[in-house]
Short mmCIF file of C-alpha atoms in Angstrom, two decimals:
data_model
loop_
_atom_site.label_atom_id
_atom_site.label_comp_id
_atom_site.label_asym_id
_atom_site.label_seq_id
_atom_site.Cartn_x
_atom_site.Cartn_y
_atom_site.Cartn_z
CA MET A 17 -65.28 74.86 14.09
CA ASN A 18 -63.50 78.19 14.37
CA GLU A 19 -60.87 79.49 12.01
CA ALA A 20 -57.90 78.65 14.23
CA GLU A 21 -58.93 75.01 14.51
CA GLY A 22 -59.39 74.80 10.73
CA LEU A 23 -55.89 76.12 10.13
CA ARG A 24 -54.44 73.61 12.53
CA GLN A 25 -56.20 70.77 10.71
CA ARG A 26 -55.07 71.97 7.28
CA ARG A 27 -51.44 72.46 8.32
CA PRO A 28 -49.31 70.64 5.69
CA LEU A 29 -47.05 67.76 6.68
CA ARG A 30 -43.42 68.57 7.02
CA PRO A 31 -41.31 66.99 4.31
CA GLN A 32 -38.96 64.33 5.67
CA VAL A 33 -35.35 65.24 5.24
CA ILE A 34 -33.14 62.26 4.44
CA THR A 35 -29.70 62.66 5.92
CA GLU A 36 -26.57 60.46 5.76
CA ASP A 37 -27.25 59.30 9.30
CA ASN A 38 -30.73 58.10 8.36
CA ALA A 39 -29.41 56.29 5.30
CA ALA A 40 -26.71 54.65 7.37
CA GLN A 41 -29.26 53.48 9.90
CA GLU A 42 -31.42 51.98 7.18
CA THR A 43 -28.41 50.31 5.57
CA LYS A 44 -27.29 49.02 8.94
CA GLY A 45 -30.74 47.66 9.61
CA GLY A 46 -30.81 45.90 6.23
CA SER A 47 -27.31 44.55 6.75
CA THR A 48 -28.21 43.26 10.20
CA TYR A 49 -31.21 41.48 8.75
CA SER A 50 -29.12 39.92 5.96
CA ASN A 51 -26.54 38.76 8.49
CA LYS A 52 -29.26 37.17 10.58
CA VAL A 53 -30.65 35.36 7.54
CA PHE A 54 -27.15 34.16 6.58
CA ARG A 55 -26.39 32.95 10.10
CA MET A 56 -29.71 31.13 10.35
CA THR A 57 -29.21 29.51 6.95
CA PHE A 58 -25.64 28.50 7.82
CA MET A 59 -26.67 27.09 11.18
CA THR A 60 -29.52 25.14 9.60
CA LEU A 61 -27.19 23.61 6.99
CA ALA A 62 -24.52 22.87 9.59
CA VAL A 63 -27.01 21.14 11.89
CA SER A 64 -28.50 19.19 8.98
CA LEU A 65 -25.02 17.90 8.16
CA ILE A 66 -23.60 17.44 11.64
CA ILE A 67 -26.50 15.46 13.08
CA PRO A 68 -26.43 12.73 10.38
CA LEU A 69 -22.63 12.70 10.50
CA PHE A 70 -22.62 12.32 14.26
CA GLY A 71 -25.25 9.60 13.98
CA ALA A 72 -23.15 7.76 11.40
CA ILE A 73 -20.04 7.99 13.58
CA VAL A 74 -21.93 6.63 16.59
CA LEU A 75 -24.14 4.02 14.95
CA LEU A 76 -22.16 2.67 11.99
CA ASP A 77 -19.89 -0.33 12.47
CA CYS A 78 -16.19 0.09 11.81
CA PRO A 79 -14.59 -2.72 9.76
CA ILE A 80 -11.31 -2.43 11.66
CA ASP A 81 -10.18 -2.43 15.27
CA PRO A 82 -7.09 -0.23 14.90
CA GLN A 83 -4.16 -0.67 17.25
CA PRO A 84 -1.93 2.27 18.23
CA ILE A 85 1.63 2.03 16.95
CA SER A 86 4.50 4.47 17.13
CA PHE A 87 7.09 5.60 14.62
CA LYS A 88 10.29 7.51 14.95
CA GLU A 89 10.62 10.65 12.89
CA PRO A 90 11.18 9.52 9.28
CA PRO A 91 14.75 9.76 7.99
CA PRO A 92 15.40 12.95 6.01
CA LEU A 93 15.35 12.55 2.25
CA SER A 94 18.95 13.60 1.79
CA GLY A 95 22.28 12.02 0.91
CA ALA A 96 21.67 8.59 -0.64
CA LEU A 97 17.92 9.22 -0.26
CA GLU A 98 17.94 12.61 -2.02
CA PRO A 99 14.82 12.88 -4.26
CA ASN A 100 15.42 12.55 -8.00
CA PHE A 101 13.57 11.57 -11.15
CA LYS A 102 15.57 8.50 -12.13
CA LEU A 103 12.61 6.12 -12.24
CA ARG A 104 11.04 8.35 -14.89
CA GLN A 105 13.74 7.14 -17.26
CA ALA A 106 12.13 3.70 -17.21
CA GLU A 107 10.12 2.49 -20.19
CA ARG A 108 6.71 0.86 -19.92
CA LEU A 109 6.44 -2.61 -21.46
CA PHE A 110 3.29 -4.47 -22.56
CA GLU A 111 1.04 -1.61 -21.47
CA ASN A 112 -2.61 -2.70 -21.14
CA GLN A 113 -1.67 -6.29 -22.02
CA LEU A 114 -1.41 -7.41 -18.39
CA VAL A 115 -2.55 -6.08 -15.02
CA GLY A 116 -0.79 -6.17 -11.68
CA PRO A 117 2.49 -7.99 -12.43
CA GLU A 118 3.39 -8.10 -8.73
CA SER A 119 6.62 -10.11 -8.94
CA ILE A 120 9.01 -11.01 -11.76
CA ALA A 121 11.44 -13.89 -12.27
CA ASN A 122 13.55 -14.98 -15.22
CA ILE A 123 14.96 -18.16 -16.74
CA GLY A 124 17.61 -16.88 -19.09
CA ASP A 125 16.01 -14.01 -20.98
CA VAL A 126 12.49 -15.36 -20.53
CA LEU A 127 10.46 -13.47 -17.94
CA PHE A 128 7.67 -14.86 -15.78
CA THR A 129 5.09 -13.01 -13.71
CA GLY A 130 1.71 -13.50 -12.04
CA THR A 131 -1.17 -11.12 -12.72
CA ALA A 132 -4.39 -9.88 -11.14
CA ASP A 133 -6.54 -12.33 -13.12
CA GLY A 134 -4.82 -15.34 -11.55
CA LYS A 135 -2.55 -16.19 -14.49
CA ILE A 136 1.12 -17.11 -14.61
CA LEU A 137 2.52 -15.47 -17.73
CA LYS A 138 5.60 -16.18 -19.82
CA ILE A 139 7.16 -13.27 -21.72
CA GLU A 140 9.53 -14.27 -24.50
CA ASP A 141 10.66 -12.34 -27.58
CA GLY A 142 8.07 -9.66 -26.90
CA GLN A 143 5.20 -12.15 -26.78
CA ILE A 144 3.02 -12.98 -23.77
CA GLN A 145 1.79 -16.53 -23.21
CA THR A 146 -0.25 -18.03 -20.37
CA VAL A 147 1.64 -20.83 -18.64
CA ALA A 148 -0.91 -21.72 -15.95
CA ARG A 149 -3.88 -20.51 -13.95
CA LEU A 150 -4.05 -21.25 -10.24
CA GLY A 151 -7.72 -20.48 -9.56
CA HIS A 152 -10.82 -20.64 -11.71
CA GLY A 153 -12.93 -18.08 -13.55
CA PRO A 154 -14.73 -16.02 -14.42
CA CYS A 155 -12.11 -13.36 -13.76
CA GLY A 156 -13.09 -9.83 -14.64
CA THR A 157 -13.06 -7.62 -11.57
CA GLY A 158 -11.10 -7.22 -8.36
CA GLY A 159 -13.85 -8.98 -6.47
CA ASP A 160 -13.17 -12.16 -8.43
CA GLU A 161 -9.64 -12.65 -7.11
CA VAL A 162 -10.80 -14.81 -4.21
CA THR A 163 -11.78 -17.52 -6.71
CA CYS A 164 -9.43 -16.57 -9.56
CA GLY A 165 -6.43 -16.56 -7.28
CA ARG A 166 -3.83 -13.82 -6.97
CA PRO A 167 -0.25 -14.93 -7.63
CA LEU A 168 2.19 -12.68 -5.80
CA GLY A 169 5.79 -13.77 -5.12
CA ILE A 170 7.42 -15.84 -7.88
CA ARG A 171 10.84 -17.56 -7.89
CA VAL A 172 12.84 -19.94 -10.03
CA GLY A 173 13.95 -23.24 -8.48
CA PRO A 174 17.10 -25.28 -9.15
CA LYS A 175 15.38 -27.37 -11.84
CA ASN A 176 14.00 -24.33 -13.67
CA THR A 177 10.56 -24.78 -12.23
CA LEU A 178 8.60 -21.85 -10.82
CA PHE A 179 7.63 -21.52 -7.19
CA VAL A 180 4.64 -19.22 -6.72
CA ALA A 181 2.89 -17.81 -3.66
CA ASP A 182 -0.81 -17.31 -4.30
CA ALA A 183 -2.58 -15.04 -1.83
CA TYR A 184 -5.67 -17.27 -1.64
CA TYR A 185 -4.54 -20.78 -2.57
CA GLY A 186 -1.07 -21.28 -1.08
CA ILE A 187 2.36 -22.30 -2.41
CA PHE A 188 2.73 -23.93 -5.85
CA GLU A 189 5.40 -25.43 -8.07
CA ILE A 190 4.81 -24.90 -11.79
CA PHE A 191 6.55 -26.60 -14.69
CA PRO A 192 6.79 -23.94 -17.45
CA SER A 193 7.37 -26.39 -20.29
CA SER A 194 4.19 -28.36 -19.66
CA GLY A 195 2.07 -26.00 -17.57
CA GLU A 196 1.75 -28.68 -14.88
CA VAL A 197 0.82 -27.26 -11.47
CA GLN A 198 1.52 -28.92 -8.12
CA ARG A 199 0.26 -27.45 -4.87
CA LEU A 200 2.83 -27.73 -2.08
CA VAL A 201 1.08 -25.84 0.73
CA SER A 202 -2.68 -25.35 0.85
CA SER A 203 -4.02 -22.17 2.42
CA LYS A 204 -7.07 -24.14 3.53
CA VAL A 205 -4.99 -26.08 6.06
CA PRO A 206 -4.34 -24.09 9.27
CA ILE A 207 -0.75 -23.91 10.46
CA GLU A 208 -0.34 -24.11 14.24
CA GLY A 209 -4.00 -23.25 14.68
CA LYS A 210 -4.09 -20.19 12.40
CA ASN A 211 -5.35 -19.78 8.85
CA LEU A 212 -3.14 -18.82 5.92
CA SER A 213 -5.36 -15.95 4.79
CA PHE A 214 -2.84 -13.86 2.87
CA VAL A 215 0.11 -15.83 1.47
CA ASN A 216 2.43 -13.21 0.04
CA ASP A 217 6.08 -13.69 -0.95
CA LEU A 218 8.59 -16.53 -0.88
CA ALA A 219 12.28 -17.37 -1.22
CA VAL A 220 13.78 -20.74 -2.21
CA THR A 221 17.17 -22.17 -1.24
CA ARG A 222 19.58 -22.99 -4.06
CA ASP A 223 19.10 -26.74 -3.55
CA GLY A 224 15.32 -26.35 -3.54
CA ARG A 225 14.98 -28.02 -0.14
CA LYS A 226 13.52 -25.10 1.85
CA ILE A 227 10.93 -22.49 0.96
CA TYR A 228 10.54 -19.47 3.22
CA PHE A 229 7.28 -17.58 2.83
CA THR A 230 5.15 -14.92 4.49
CA ASP A 231 1.52 -15.07 5.50
CA SER A 232 0.63 -11.39 5.92
CA SER A 233 -2.40 -12.04 8.11
CA SER A 234 -4.57 -14.82 9.47
CA LYS A 235 -7.53 -12.39 9.51
CA TRP A 236 -7.37 -10.23 6.38
CA HIS A 237 -7.25 -11.27 2.72
CA ARG A 238 -5.15 -9.55 0.08
CA LYS A 239 -8.14 -7.61 -1.26
CA ASP A 240 -8.36 -5.93 2.16
CA PHE A 241 -4.67 -5.02 2.46
CA CYS A 242 -5.53 -1.37 3.18
CA LEU A 243 -7.59 -2.46 6.19
CA LEU A 244 -4.71 -4.67 7.34
CA ILE A 245 -2.28 -1.74 7.23
CA MET A 246 -4.63 0.70 8.93
CA GLU A 247 -5.62 -1.75 11.66
CA ALA A 248 -1.93 -2.53 12.26
CA THR A 249 -2.82 -6.15 12.93
CA ASP A 250 0.11 -8.13 14.35
CA ASP A 251 -0.93 -11.62 13.23
CA GLY A 252 1.49 -12.03 10.33
CA ARG A 253 4.09 -14.81 10.18
CA LEU A 254 7.24 -16.05 8.49
CA LEU A 255 7.04 -19.78 7.73
CA GLU A 256 9.30 -22.52 6.41
CA TYR A 257 8.26 -25.38 4.12
CA ASP A 258 10.50 -28.43 3.74
CA THR A 259 10.01 -29.92 0.27
CA VAL A 260 11.34 -33.31 1.44
CA THR A 261 9.47 -33.84 4.70
CA LYS A 262 6.44 -31.74 3.54
CA GLU A 263 6.38 -30.06 6.94
CA VAL A 264 5.49 -26.42 7.56
CA LYS A 265 6.64 -24.61 10.66
CA VAL A 266 6.37 -21.05 11.93
CA LEU A 267 9.68 -19.20 12.31
CA MET A 268 8.39 -15.76 13.33
CA GLY A 269 5.00 -14.54 14.54
CA GLY A 270 3.48 -11.30 15.73
CA LEU A 271 4.48 -9.43 12.57
CA ARG A 272 2.54 -6.44 11.22
CA PHE A 273 2.01 -7.12 7.52
CA PRO A 274 5.08 -9.24 6.71
CA ASN A 275 5.60 -8.89 2.99
CA GLY A 276 8.70 -9.42 0.86
CA VAL A 277 11.15 -12.25 1.64
CA GLN A 278 14.78 -12.63 0.57
CA LEU A 279 17.54 -15.09 1.46
CA SER A 280 21.02 -13.68 1.95
CA PRO A 281 23.63 -14.65 -0.69
CA ALA A 282 25.17 -17.06 1.86
CA GLU A 283 21.69 -18.35 2.79
CA ASP A 284 22.41 -17.89 6.48
CA PHE A 285 19.50 -15.53 7.11
CA VAL A 286 16.17 -14.42 5.67
CA LEU A 287 15.07 -10.81 5.37
CA VAL A 288 11.39 -10.00 5.91
CA ALA A 289 9.79 -6.66 5.03
CA GLU A 290 7.38 -5.64 7.80
CA THR A 291 5.36 -3.18 5.74
CA THR A 292 3.16 -1.55 8.38
CA MET A 293 6.16 -0.75 10.56
CA ALA A 294 8.37 0.57 7.72
CA ARG A 295 11.23 -1.79 8.55
CA ILE A 296 13.02 -5.00 7.54
CA ARG A 297 13.65 -7.78 10.04
CA ARG A 298 16.20 -10.60 9.86
CA TYR A 299 15.82 -14.23 10.88
CA TYR A 300 18.85 -16.54 10.99
CA VAL A 301 18.29 -19.95 9.39
CA SER A 302 21.81 -21.41 9.71
CA GLY A 303 25.12 -20.91 11.52
CA LEU A 304 25.76 -19.94 15.13
CA MET A 305 22.84 -17.48 15.14
CA LYS A 306 20.31 -20.03 13.84
CA GLY A 307 16.86 -19.37 15.29
CA GLY A 308 17.77 -15.83 16.32
CA GLU A 309 16.35 -12.64 14.93
CA ASP A 310 17.16 -8.94 14.86
CA MET A 311 16.42 -5.72 13.01
CA PHE A 312 18.14 -5.32 9.63
CA VAL A 313 16.79 -1.85 8.74
CA GLU A 314 14.34 0.20 10.77
CA ASN A 315 12.57 3.51 10.30
CA MET A 316 12.69 3.38 6.51
CA PRO A 317 11.65 6.32 4.30
CA GLY A 318 8.69 4.35 2.97
CA PHE A 319 6.71 1.15 3.38
CA PRO A 320 8.71 -1.77 1.97
CA ASP A 321 7.22 -4.40 -0.32
CA ASN A 322 9.34 -7.05 -2.05
CA ILE A 323 13.08 -7.45 -1.48
CA ARG A 324 15.39 -8.85 -4.16
CA LEU A 325 19.15 -9.32 -4.56
CA SER A 326 21.23 -6.70 -6.36
CA SER A 327 24.26 -7.52 -8.47
CA SER A 328 26.46 -5.59 -6.03
CA GLY A 329 25.73 -8.09 -3.25
CA GLY A 330 23.08 -5.94 -1.61
CA TYR A 331 19.31 -5.73 -1.89
CA TRP A 332 16.71 -3.86 -3.90
CA VAL A 333 13.64 -2.77 -1.94
CA ALA A 334 10.54 -1.39 -3.65
CA MET A 335 8.11 1.05 -2.02
CA SER A 336 4.90 2.53 -3.46
CA ALA A 337 4.29 4.97 -0.59
CA ILE A 338 6.79 7.07 1.34
CA ARG A 339 7.13 8.86 4.66
CA ALA A 340 8.20 12.27 3.42
CA ASN A 341 10.63 14.27 5.59
CA PRO A 342 10.26 17.15 5.15
CA GLY A 343 6.60 16.65 4.36
CA PHE A 344 3.50 14.91 5.64
CA SER A 345 2.93 11.18 6.11
CA MET A 346 -0.67 10.14 6.67
CA MET A 347 0.40 6.82 8.20
CA ASP A 348 2.69 8.51 10.70
CA PHE A 349 0.01 11.06 11.60
CA LEU A 350 -2.65 8.38 12.19
CA SER A 351 -0.37 5.82 13.86
CA GLU A 352 -1.23 6.83 17.45
CA LYS A 353 -4.78 8.01 16.69
CA PRO A 354 -6.95 4.87 16.37
CA TRP A 355 -10.10 6.91 16.99
CA ILE A 356 -9.51 8.92 13.82
CA LYS A 357 -8.98 5.69 11.87
CA ARG A 358 -12.31 4.41 13.16
CA ILE A 359 -14.10 7.54 11.99
CA ILE A 360 -12.42 7.40 8.57
CA PHE A 361 -13.37 3.78 7.91
CA LYS A 362 -16.90 4.24 9.18
CA LEU A 363 -17.43 6.89 6.53
CA LEU A 364 -15.13 5.89 3.65
CA SER A 365 -14.32 2.71 1.76
CA GLN A 366 -10.74 1.51 1.55
CA GLU A 367 -10.77 2.32 -2.18
CA THR A 368 -11.61 5.95 -1.34
CA VAL A 369 -8.94 6.11 1.35
CA MET A 370 -6.33 4.84 -1.12
CA LYS A 371 -7.01 7.86 -3.33
CA PHE A 372 -5.64 10.10 -0.59
CA VAL A 373 -2.28 8.28 -0.55
CA PRO A 374 0.14 10.27 -2.74
CA LYS A 375 1.63 8.39 -5.67
CA TYR A 376 5.34 8.31 -4.96
CA SER A 377 7.44 5.42 -6.22
CA LEU A 378 10.75 4.69 -4.53
CA VAL A 379 13.36 1.98 -4.95
CA VAL A 380 16.34 1.84 -2.59
CA GLU A 381 19.45 -0.27 -2.88
CA LEU A 382 20.75 -1.50 0.46
CA SER A 383 24.26 -2.76 1.16
CA GLU A 384 24.85 -6.23 2.57
CA THR A 385 24.74 -4.65 6.04
CA GLY A 386 21.56 -2.63 5.49
CA SER A 387 22.94 0.86 4.80
CA TYR A 388 21.53 2.92 1.94
CA ARG A 389 23.63 2.87 -1.21
CA ARG A 390 21.34 4.79 -3.53
CA SER A 391 17.73 5.56 -4.27
CA LEU A 392 15.63 5.88 -7.41
CA HIS A 393 12.53 8.08 -7.31
CA ASP A 394 9.43 8.95 -9.30
CA PRO A 395 7.92 11.65 -7.02
CA ASP A 396 4.47 11.73 -8.62
CA GLY A 397 4.34 8.20 -9.97
CA MET A 398 4.24 9.59 -13.50
CA VAL A 399 5.97 6.61 -15.14
CA ALA A 400 6.47 3.90 -12.52
CA THR A 401 3.33 3.60 -10.39
CA TYR A 402 2.31 1.33 -7.51
CA ILE A 403 5.62 -0.52 -7.67
CA SER A 404 5.96 -3.73 -5.67
CA GLU A 405 9.32 -5.15 -6.73
CA ALA A 406 12.62 -4.33 -8.39
CA HIS A 407 14.04 -7.42 -10.13
CA GLU A 408 17.52 -7.03 -11.60
CA HIS A 409 18.43 -8.89 -14.78
CA ASN A 410 21.06 -8.27 -17.43
CA GLY A 411 21.80 -4.67 -16.43
CA HIS A 412 18.17 -3.66 -16.10
CA LEU A 413 15.68 -3.28 -13.29
CA TYR A 414 12.28 -4.77 -14.04
CA LEU A 415 9.69 -3.07 -11.86
CA GLY A 416 6.65 -5.08 -10.82
CA SER A 417 3.40 -3.49 -9.71
CA PHE A 418 0.46 -4.68 -7.64
CA ARG A 419 -2.07 -2.83 -9.82
CA SER A 420 -0.53 -1.07 -12.84
CA PRO A 421 -1.24 -2.47 -16.34
CA PHE A 422 2.41 -2.71 -17.39
CA ILE A 423 5.96 -3.68 -16.41
CA CYS A 424 8.61 -0.97 -16.23
CA ARG A 425 12.18 -1.55 -17.34
CA LEU A 426 15.03 0.72 -16.28
CA ASN A 427 18.51 0.58 -17.77
CA LEU A 428 20.85 0.87 -14.79
CA LYS A 429 23.54 2.44 -16.99
CA ASP A 430 21.26 5.46 -17.35
CA VAL A 431 21.09 6.07 -13.60
#
């Protein structure tokens, strides 16, 4: 090896000069790699979630067969419907001493109500007593109500007896002094070929001869009322029971969740709350219009439950969910989208779905012609929650509830 070759072999390596461009290229390369890892991880997680979700949507059965319905734009909450906090002035009575006092009636200053455990309760001088039980125990959870019974509408007859609509057992007359119970209409006997699966509310004429009552569905039971609303089933009916002839006949059919019932002061017509459709219908039971029907109030600001007389000659209507305008109404949004309802109920239970319904309690007073006189609100359901009825007595509104563990009482002088 000559000297020139040795020098070439021993030539030192040039030191590498790190410039900003080189550093940027390395950083860019590292960033590109990190982005690729993130994208791959994200895609893997997305696929691992989407595939089971898609499979569930395709393969799981849906408990409902929802029907498309249409609503008009909800009425604006202004004027007589202007939001306020008047229901928050109510006081809670007997908290945690009863559950689900759906409907309230009074004989003098003694109150009566039916509760979620199937009992008919008497409230006198601040004390609660059990008058009767329509079903049989044990009664501890919501799943027991099929056997325990679920008293809903309650009225006082001309002889100071109670008439009660039980969701599972039918129509009863109860004698408060003795606790004697007589069944007038059995839900186990089909009426005109259809079952009475969800007996709801009732109204009694002053002479006690006729009882008008609703059967909310021939398919769904009370415990599945959320499914009934979301399916928009139109198999509800208004019926009439004659206490003399013992006959039951259907007055109206094809109703979507008929609920509260109220006779007019003159007893010439019956009002029926059609909850799913956010409206109140009218059926004429006497006079020249007998047998006819029309719309009393439509496109209401919420979903009406029970209807009761007000001292002004109008009607109190209770609502536990509203159609906010301005705002968002889940029922309005889903009304013409049955496919979304199917997906929801394939993936979620009705109890879970109920948690997405905002708590907003609303009571409206209607005139004798159906116009809005005033409204009482509790926008977040902070005091009066899940209200089902507004029963007026001695200058107060007693607010029933289908699930709260108390009765609310509002002094009307305060509002």
